[in-house]
Amino acid sequence: MSESLQQRFRVWIAGPAYPRVTGGALTVGAVAELIAYPGSVITVIGAPVSSASLM
């Protein structure tokens, strides 16, 4: 019996890879933002805190 896309998505979210993949993608985005706007206080404080809380 085949699973629907919604069922496969729920299984993937419940799996151990989802937080790592999401946290890694957001960390890459945070690093890119730090490079693009190095003087922004919000970026310097917010990006690492957000990434760390997800990981």
Short mmCIF file of C-alpha atoms in Angstrom, two decimals:
data_model
loop_
_atom_site.label_atom_id
_atom_site.label_comp_id
_atom_site.label_asym_id
_atom_site.label_seq_id
_atom_site.Cartn_x
_atom_site.Cartn_y
_atom_site.Cartn_z
CA MET A 1 0.00 0.00 0.00
CA SER A 2 1.46 3.38 -0.95
CA GLU A 3 1.54 6.33 1.40
CA SER A 4 0.19 9.72 0.50
CA LEU A 5 2.49 12.71 0.29
CA GLN A 6 1.01 14.09 3.52
CA GLN A 7 1.73 10.83 5.37
CA ARG A 8 5.32 10.72 4.10
CA PHE A 9 5.81 14.36 5.13
CA ARG A 10 4.55 13.65 8.65
CA VAL A 11 6.88 10.66 8.98
CA TRP A 12 9.85 12.76 7.79
CA ILE A 13 9.05 15.58 10.25
CA ALA A 14 8.84 13.07 13.10
CA GLY A 15 12.22 11.58 12.11
CA PRO A 16 15.60 12.54 13.56
CA ALA A 17 16.88 14.29 10.38
CA TYR A 18 14.26 17.05 10.25
CA PRO A 19 15.63 19.26 13.10
CA ARG A 20 19.19 18.88 11.82
CA VAL A 21 18.30 19.72 8.22
CA THR A 22 16.14 22.69 9.24
CA GLY A 23 18.69 23.97 11.75
CA GLY A 24 21.51 23.57 9.24
CA ALA A 25 19.62 25.46 6.54
CA LEU A 26 18.80 28.29 8.92
CA THR A 27 22.39 28.41 10.13
CA VAL A 28 23.62 28.74 6.54
CA GLY A 29 21.10 31.54 6.03
CA ALA A 30 22.27 33.23 9.23
CA VAL A 31 25.90 33.08 8.12
CA ALA A 32 24.97 34.57 4.74
CA GLU A 33 23.06 37.32 6.53
CA LEU A 34 26.02 38.04 8.79
CA ILE A 35 28.22 38.36 5.71
CA ALA A 36 25.73 40.62 3.92
CA TYR A 37 25.00 42.86 6.94
CA PRO A 38 27.99 42.59 9.27
CA GLY A 39 27.11 45.63 11.38
CA SER A 40 23.50 44.73 12.16
CA VAL A 41 23.09 44.14 15.90
CA ILE A 42 19.85 42.21 15.41
CA THR A 43 21.53 39.84 12.95
CA VAL A 44 24.60 39.35 15.12
CA ILE A 45 22.51 38.47 18.18
CA GLY A 46 19.38 36.95 16.65
CA ALA A 47 20.86 34.61 14.05
CA PRO A 48 23.05 32.52 16.40
CA VAL A 49 20.35 32.40 19.10
CA SER A 50 17.74 31.22 16.60
CA SER A 51 20.06 28.62 15.08
CA ALA A 52 21.19 27.30 18.47
CA SER A 53 17.64 26.97 19.74
CA LEU A 54 16.66 24.87 16.73
CA MET A 55 19.66 22.59 16.92
#
